[in-house]
Coordinates of C-alpha atoms and ligand atoms in Angstrom, one line a residue:
X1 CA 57.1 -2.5 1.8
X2 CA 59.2 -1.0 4.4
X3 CA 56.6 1.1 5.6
X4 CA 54.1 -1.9 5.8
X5 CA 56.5 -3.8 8.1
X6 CA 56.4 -0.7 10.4
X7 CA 53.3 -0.6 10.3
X8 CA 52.6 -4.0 11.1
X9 CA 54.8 -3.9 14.1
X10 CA 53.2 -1.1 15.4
X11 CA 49.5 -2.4 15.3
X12 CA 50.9 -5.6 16.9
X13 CA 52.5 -3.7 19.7
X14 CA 50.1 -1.1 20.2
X15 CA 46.3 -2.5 20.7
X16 CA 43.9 0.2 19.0
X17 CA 41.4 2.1 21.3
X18 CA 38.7 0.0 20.2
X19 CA 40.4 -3.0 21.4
X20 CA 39.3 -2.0 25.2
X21 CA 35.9 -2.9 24.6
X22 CA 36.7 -6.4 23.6
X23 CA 36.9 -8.7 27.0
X24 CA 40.4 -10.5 27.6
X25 CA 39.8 -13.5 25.6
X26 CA 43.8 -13.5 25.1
X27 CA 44.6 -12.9 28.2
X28 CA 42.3 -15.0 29.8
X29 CA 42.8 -18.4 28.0
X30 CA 46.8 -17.7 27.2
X31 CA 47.6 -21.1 28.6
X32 CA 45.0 -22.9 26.4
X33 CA 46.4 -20.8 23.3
X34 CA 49.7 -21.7 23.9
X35 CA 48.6 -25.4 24.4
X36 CA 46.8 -25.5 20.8
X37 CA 48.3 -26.3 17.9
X38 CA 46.8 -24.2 15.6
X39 CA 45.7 -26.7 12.2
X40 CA 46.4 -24.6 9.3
X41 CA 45.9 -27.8 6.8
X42 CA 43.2 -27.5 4.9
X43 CA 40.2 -29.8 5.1
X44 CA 38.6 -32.3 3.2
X45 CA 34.9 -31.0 1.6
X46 CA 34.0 -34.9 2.8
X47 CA 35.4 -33.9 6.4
X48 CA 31.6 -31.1 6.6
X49 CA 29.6 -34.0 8.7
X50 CA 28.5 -33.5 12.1
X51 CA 31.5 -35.2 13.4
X52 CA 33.4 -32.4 11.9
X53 CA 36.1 -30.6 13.9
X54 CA 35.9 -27.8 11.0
X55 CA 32.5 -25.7 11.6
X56 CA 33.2 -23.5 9.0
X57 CA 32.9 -26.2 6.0
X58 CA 29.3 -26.6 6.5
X59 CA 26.5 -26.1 3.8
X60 CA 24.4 -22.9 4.0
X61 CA 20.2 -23.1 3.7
X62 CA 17.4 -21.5 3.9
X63 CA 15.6 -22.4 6.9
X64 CA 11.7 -22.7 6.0
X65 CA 10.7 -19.1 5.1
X66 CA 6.7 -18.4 7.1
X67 CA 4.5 -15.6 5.9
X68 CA 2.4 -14.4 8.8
X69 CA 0.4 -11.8 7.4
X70 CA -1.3 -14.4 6.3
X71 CA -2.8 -14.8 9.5
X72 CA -4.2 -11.3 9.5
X73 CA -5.2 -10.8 6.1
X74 CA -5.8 -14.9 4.2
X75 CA -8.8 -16.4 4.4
X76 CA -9.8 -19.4 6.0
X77 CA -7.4 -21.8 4.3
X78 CA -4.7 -19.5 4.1
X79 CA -4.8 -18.7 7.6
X80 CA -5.2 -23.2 8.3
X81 CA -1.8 -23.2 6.0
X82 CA 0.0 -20.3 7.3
X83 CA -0.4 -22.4 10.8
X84 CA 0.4 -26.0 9.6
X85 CA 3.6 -24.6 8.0
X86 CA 4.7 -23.3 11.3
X87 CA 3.6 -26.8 13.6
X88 CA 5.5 -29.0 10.4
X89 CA 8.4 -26.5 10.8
X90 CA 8.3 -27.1 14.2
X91 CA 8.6 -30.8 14.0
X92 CA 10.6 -31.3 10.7
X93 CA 13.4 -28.3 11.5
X94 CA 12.9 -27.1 15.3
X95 CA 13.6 -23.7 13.2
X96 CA 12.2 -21.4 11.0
X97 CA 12.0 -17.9 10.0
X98 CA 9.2 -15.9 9.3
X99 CA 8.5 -12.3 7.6
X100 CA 5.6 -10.0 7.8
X101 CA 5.8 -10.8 11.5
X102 CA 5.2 -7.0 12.9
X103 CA 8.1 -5.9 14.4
X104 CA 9.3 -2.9 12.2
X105 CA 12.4 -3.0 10.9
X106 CA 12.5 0.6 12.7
X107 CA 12.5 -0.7 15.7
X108 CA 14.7 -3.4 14.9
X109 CA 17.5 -1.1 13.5
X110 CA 16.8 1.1 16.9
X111 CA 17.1 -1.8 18.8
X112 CA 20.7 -3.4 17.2
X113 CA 22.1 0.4 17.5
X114 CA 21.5 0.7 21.0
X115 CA 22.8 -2.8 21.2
X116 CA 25.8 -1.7 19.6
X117 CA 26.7 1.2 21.5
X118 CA 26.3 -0.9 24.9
X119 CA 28.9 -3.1 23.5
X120 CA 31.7 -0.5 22.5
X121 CA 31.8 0.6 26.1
X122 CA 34.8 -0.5 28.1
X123 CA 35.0 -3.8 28.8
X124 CA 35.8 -2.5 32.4
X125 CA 32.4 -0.9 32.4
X126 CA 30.5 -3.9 31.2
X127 CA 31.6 -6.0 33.8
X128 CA 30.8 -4.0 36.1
X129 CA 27.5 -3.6 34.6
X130 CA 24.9 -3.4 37.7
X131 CA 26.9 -0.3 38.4
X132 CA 26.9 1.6 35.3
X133 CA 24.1 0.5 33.1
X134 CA 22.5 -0.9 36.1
X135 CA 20.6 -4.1 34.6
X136 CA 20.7 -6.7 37.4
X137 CA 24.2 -8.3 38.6
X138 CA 25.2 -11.0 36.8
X139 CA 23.6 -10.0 33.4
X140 CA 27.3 -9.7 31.7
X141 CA 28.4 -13.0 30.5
X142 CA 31.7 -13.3 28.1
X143 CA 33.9 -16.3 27.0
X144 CA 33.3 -19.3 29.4
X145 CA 34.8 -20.0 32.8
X146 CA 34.2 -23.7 33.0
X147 CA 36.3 -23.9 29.7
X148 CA 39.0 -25.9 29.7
X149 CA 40.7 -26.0 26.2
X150 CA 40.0 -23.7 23.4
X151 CA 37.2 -25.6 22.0
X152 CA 35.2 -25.2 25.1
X153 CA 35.6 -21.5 24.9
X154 CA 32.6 -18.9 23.8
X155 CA 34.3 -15.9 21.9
X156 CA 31.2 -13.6 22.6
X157 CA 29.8 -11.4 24.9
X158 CA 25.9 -11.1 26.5
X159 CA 23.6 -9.5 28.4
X160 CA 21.0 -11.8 29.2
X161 CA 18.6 -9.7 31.1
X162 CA 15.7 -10.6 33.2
X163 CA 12.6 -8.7 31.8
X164 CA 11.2 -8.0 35.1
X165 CA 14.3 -6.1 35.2
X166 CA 14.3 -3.4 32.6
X167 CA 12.2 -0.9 33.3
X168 CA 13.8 2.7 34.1
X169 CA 16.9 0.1 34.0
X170 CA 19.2 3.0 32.6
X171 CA 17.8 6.1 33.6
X172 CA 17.9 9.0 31.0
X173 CA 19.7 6.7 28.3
X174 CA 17.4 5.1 25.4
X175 CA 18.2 1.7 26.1
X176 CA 15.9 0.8 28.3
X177 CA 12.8 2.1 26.5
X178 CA 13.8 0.3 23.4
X179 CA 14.7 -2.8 24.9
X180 CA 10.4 -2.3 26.4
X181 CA 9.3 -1.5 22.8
X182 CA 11.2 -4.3 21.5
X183 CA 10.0 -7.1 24.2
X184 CA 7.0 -5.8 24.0
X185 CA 6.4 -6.5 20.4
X186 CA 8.2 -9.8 20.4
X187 CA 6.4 -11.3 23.2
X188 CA 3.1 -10.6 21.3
X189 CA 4.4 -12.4 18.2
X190 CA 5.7 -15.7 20.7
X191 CA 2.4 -15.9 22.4
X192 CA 1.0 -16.3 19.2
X193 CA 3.4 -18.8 17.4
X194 CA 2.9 -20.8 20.7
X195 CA -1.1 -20.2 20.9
X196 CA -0.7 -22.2 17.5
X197 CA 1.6 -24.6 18.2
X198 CA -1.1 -25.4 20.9
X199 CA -3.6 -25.2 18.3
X200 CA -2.0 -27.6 15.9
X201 CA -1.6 -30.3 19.0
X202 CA -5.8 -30.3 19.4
X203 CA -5.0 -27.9 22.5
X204 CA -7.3 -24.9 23.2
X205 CA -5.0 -23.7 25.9
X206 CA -4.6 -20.4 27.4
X207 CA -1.6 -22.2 29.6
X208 CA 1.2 -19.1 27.7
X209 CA -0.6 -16.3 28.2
X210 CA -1.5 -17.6 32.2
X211 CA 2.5 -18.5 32.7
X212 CA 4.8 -16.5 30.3
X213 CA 4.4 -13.1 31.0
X214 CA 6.6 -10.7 30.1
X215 CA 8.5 -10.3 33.1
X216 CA 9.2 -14.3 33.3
X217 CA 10.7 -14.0 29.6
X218 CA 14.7 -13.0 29.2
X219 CA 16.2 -10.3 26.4
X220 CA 19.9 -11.9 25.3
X221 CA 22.1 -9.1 23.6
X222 CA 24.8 -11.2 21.6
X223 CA 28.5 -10.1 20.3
X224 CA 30.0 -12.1 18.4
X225 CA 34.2 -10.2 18.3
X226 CA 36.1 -11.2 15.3
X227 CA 38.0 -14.4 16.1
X228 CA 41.7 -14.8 15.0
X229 CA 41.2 -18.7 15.1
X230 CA 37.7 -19.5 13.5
X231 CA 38.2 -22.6 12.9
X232 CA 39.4 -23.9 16.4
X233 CA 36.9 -21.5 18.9
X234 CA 33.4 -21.6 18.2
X235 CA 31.4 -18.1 19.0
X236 CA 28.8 -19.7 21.2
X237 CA 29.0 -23.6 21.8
X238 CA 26.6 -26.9 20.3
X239 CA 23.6 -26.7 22.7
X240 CA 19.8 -26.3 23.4
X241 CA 17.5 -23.3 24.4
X242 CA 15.9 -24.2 28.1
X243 CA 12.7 -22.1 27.2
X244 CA 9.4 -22.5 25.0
X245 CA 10.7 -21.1 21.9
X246 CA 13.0 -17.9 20.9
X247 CA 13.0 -15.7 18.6
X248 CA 16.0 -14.1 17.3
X249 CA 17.5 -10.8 15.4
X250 CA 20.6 -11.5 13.8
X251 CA 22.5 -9.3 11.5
X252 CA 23.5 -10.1 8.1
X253 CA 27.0 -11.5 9.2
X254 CA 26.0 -15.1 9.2
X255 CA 27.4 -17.6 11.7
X256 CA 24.3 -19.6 13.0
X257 CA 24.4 -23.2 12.5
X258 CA 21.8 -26.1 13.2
X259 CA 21.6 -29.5 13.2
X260 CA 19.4 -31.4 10.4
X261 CA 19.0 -35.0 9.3
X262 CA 22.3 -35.6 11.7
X263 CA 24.1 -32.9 10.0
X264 CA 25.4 -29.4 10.6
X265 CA 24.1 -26.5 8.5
X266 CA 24.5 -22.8 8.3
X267 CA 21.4 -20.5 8.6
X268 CA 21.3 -18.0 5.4
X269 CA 20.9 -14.0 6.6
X270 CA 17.7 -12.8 5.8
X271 CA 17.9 -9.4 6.0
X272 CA 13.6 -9.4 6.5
X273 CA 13.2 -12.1 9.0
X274 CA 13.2 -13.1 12.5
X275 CA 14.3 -16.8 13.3
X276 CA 12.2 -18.7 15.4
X277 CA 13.4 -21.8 17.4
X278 CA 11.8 -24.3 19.4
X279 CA 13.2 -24.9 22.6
X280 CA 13.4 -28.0 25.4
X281 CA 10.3 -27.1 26.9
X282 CA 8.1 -27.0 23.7
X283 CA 9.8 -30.3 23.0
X284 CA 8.7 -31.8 26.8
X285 CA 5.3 -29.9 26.7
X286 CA 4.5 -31.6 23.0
X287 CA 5.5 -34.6 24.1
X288 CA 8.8 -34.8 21.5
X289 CA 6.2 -33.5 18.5
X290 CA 7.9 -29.9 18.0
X291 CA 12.0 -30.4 18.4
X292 CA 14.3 -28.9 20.5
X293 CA 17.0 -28.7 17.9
X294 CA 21.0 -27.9 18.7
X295 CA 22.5 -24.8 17.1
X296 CA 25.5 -22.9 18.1
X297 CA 27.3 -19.9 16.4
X298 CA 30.9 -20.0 14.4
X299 CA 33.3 -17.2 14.7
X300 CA 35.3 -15.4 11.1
X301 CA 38.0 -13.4 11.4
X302 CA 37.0 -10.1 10.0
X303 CA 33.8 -8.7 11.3
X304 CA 31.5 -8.3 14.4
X305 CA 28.4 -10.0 14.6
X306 CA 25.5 -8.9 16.6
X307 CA 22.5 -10.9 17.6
X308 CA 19.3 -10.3 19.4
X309 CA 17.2 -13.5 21.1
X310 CA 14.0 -13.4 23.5
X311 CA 13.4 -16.0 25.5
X312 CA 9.5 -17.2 25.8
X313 CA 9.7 -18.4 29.3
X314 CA 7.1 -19.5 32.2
X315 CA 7.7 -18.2 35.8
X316 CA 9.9 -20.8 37.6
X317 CA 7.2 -22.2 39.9
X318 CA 4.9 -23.2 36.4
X319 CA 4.6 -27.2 35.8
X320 CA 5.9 -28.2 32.4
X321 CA 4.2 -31.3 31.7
X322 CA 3.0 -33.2 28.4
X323 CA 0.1 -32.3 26.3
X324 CA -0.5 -36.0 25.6
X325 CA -0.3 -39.7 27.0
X326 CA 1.4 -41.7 27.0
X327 CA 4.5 -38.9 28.0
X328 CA 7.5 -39.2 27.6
X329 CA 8.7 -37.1 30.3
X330 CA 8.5 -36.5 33.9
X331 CA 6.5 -33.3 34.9
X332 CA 8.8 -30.8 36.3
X333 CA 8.9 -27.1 37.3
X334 CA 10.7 -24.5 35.2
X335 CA 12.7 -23.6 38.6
X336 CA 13.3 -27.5 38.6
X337 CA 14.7 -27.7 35.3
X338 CA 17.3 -24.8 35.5
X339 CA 18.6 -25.9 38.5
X340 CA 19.1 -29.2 37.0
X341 CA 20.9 -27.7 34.0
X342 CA 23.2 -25.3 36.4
X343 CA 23.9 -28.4 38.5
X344 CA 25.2 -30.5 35.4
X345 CA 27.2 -27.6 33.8
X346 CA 29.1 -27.3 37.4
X347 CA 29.4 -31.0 37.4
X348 CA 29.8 -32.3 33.9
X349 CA 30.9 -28.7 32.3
X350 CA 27.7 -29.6 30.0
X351 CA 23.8 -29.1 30.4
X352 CA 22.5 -32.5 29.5
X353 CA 18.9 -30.5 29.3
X354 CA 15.4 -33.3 28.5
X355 CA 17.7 -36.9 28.5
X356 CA 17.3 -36.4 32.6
X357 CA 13.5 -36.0 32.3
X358 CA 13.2 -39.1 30.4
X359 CA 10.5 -41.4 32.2
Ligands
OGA401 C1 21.4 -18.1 21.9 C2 21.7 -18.4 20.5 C3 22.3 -17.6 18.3 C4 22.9 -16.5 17.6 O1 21.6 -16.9 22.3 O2 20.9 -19.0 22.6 O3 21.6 -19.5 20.1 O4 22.9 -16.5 16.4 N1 22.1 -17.4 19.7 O5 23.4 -15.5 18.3
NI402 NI1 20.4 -20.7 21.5

């Protein structure tokens, strides 16, 4: 007993090595954890609706599960099937996962273990990251600096690198090349989910492989830290990708949540897939058919959590505008639509994302 108390006092007093890979969440937002009164009361089950302020009393599902080999190896109505799942998951969800989707697990597992030892660097070295691991400036992203309570605050950590960017990006380290295997593989496997997408809206259109090449599309290495108040700080807040679709790695943690039928649910691990999401300019481009659905990610106490998401993007100058008449949105450049977003999170701390297209 009395050698637990020491103990206790001296992890308390004396952070752990590890600790200095973390950023500064507690030093950084002291005033707003001093201004929160922590609720330690225990929710109602009926409080798990989307007006909930508890995230972690949600229901966990299994997202539509895809099968694309399928595509490769079914016959004719197989392969018709194999593509109507993914256009009604599309519309139905704005999620789904898929397996047999050729990436190797290999390379995955290569991938989250360079991802891994990136992230126990020092934080000092992170931030300064064009200097050290030399992706371009800016590329480090923790917590949230237009936060202004607790709530508002991200308790992760990203790169979120430019693809034009990576080549050579680290020099002898192993990073780089894996981060090139890995895009490479994953952009193959968007352009084809968004070929049939395409498909499935009676468009023949070679508009993805003309404007999202790999170097328009973005890598985002998540860390999720273990959170000592999961229930009041969500890991990355409610909101909307700005691209065509993503695709994303997460590990078996769990954390994910989405919006369906008005109402908040938690994304199973699936230790064999990849999660696909549509994003706000699939939505604009398919005239509201496929949905750009809101998701965000809820923290836990105990473990890390790791995640890995491409974003299938156009180059900035490339016109977003609907398949079908009559649209529902304004046609606007990808350049435009960022800008718009950065502008609103400055001004509103929000992105308000398609509702500013509306015609
Ligand atoms: C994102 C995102 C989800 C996750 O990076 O936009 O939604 O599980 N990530 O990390
Ligand atoms: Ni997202």
């Amino acid at each position: 007993m009395v050698e637990c108390e020491k103990l206790d006092k001296k992890t308390l007093n004396q952070p752990l090595m590890s600790m200095d890979s973390d950023p500064p969440f507690h030093k950084a937002y002291k005033s707003f954890f001093d201004k929160t009164i922590i609720n330690k009361a225990v929710p109602s089950p009926t409080s798990s609706g989307s007006t909930s302020n508890y995230p972690l009393l949600v229901e966990e599902c299994d997202l539509p599960l895809i099968d694309l080999s399928l595509l490769d190896l079914g016959d004719e109505a197989e392969i018709d099937n194999c593509k109507s799942q993914i256009a009604r998951a599309s519309q139905e969800w704005g999620f789904f996962q898929v397996v047999n989707h050729g990436i190797s697990s290999e390379l995955l597992e290569k991938m989250r273990s360079e991802q891994k030892k990136v992230f126990s660097q020092p934080f000092d070295m992170k931030s300064q990251e064009n200097k050290y691991l030399n992706f371009s400036a800016g590329s480090y992203r923790w917590g949230t600096p237009t936060a202004t309570c607790l709530r508002q605050v991200a308790w992760s950590e990203a790169f979120h690198i430019p693809l034009s960017n990576i080549s050579g990006s680290d020099g002898l380290n192993t990073l780089s090349s894996t981060m090139e295997q890995f895009a490479a593989k994953v952009s193959n496997l968007a352009q084809k989910l968004a070929e049939i997408l395409a498909e499935k809206l009676g468009q023949k259109s070679t508009f993805f492989q003309e404007n999202c090449l790999s170097s328009t599309c973005f890598l985002r290495m998540n860390r999720y830290p273990p959170c000592p108040i999961p229930s009041e700080v969500f890991g990355l807040m409610p909101h909307t990708d700005s691209d065509f679709l993503t695709i994303l790695h997460q590990d078996q943690v769990g954390g994910l949540q989405l919006v369906k039928d008005d109402t908040w649910i938690a994304v199973k691990p699936n230790p064999e897939a990849l999660i696909i999401n549509i994003g706000d300019l699939f939505q604009a481009w398919s005239n509201d058919v496929y949905k750009s659905v809101e998701h965000r990610v809820v923290t836990n106490m105990e473990v890390e959590r790791f995640s890995t998401a491409y974003f299938f993007c156009p180059s900035y100058e490339t016109v977003i505008e609907s398949c079908c008449e009559p649209s529902v949105y304004r046609k606007f450049s990808f350049g435009e639509y960022r800008q718009q977003v950065q502008d609103d999170v400055k001004n509103f701390g929000f992105k308000v994302g398609l509702p500013k297209f509306l015609l």
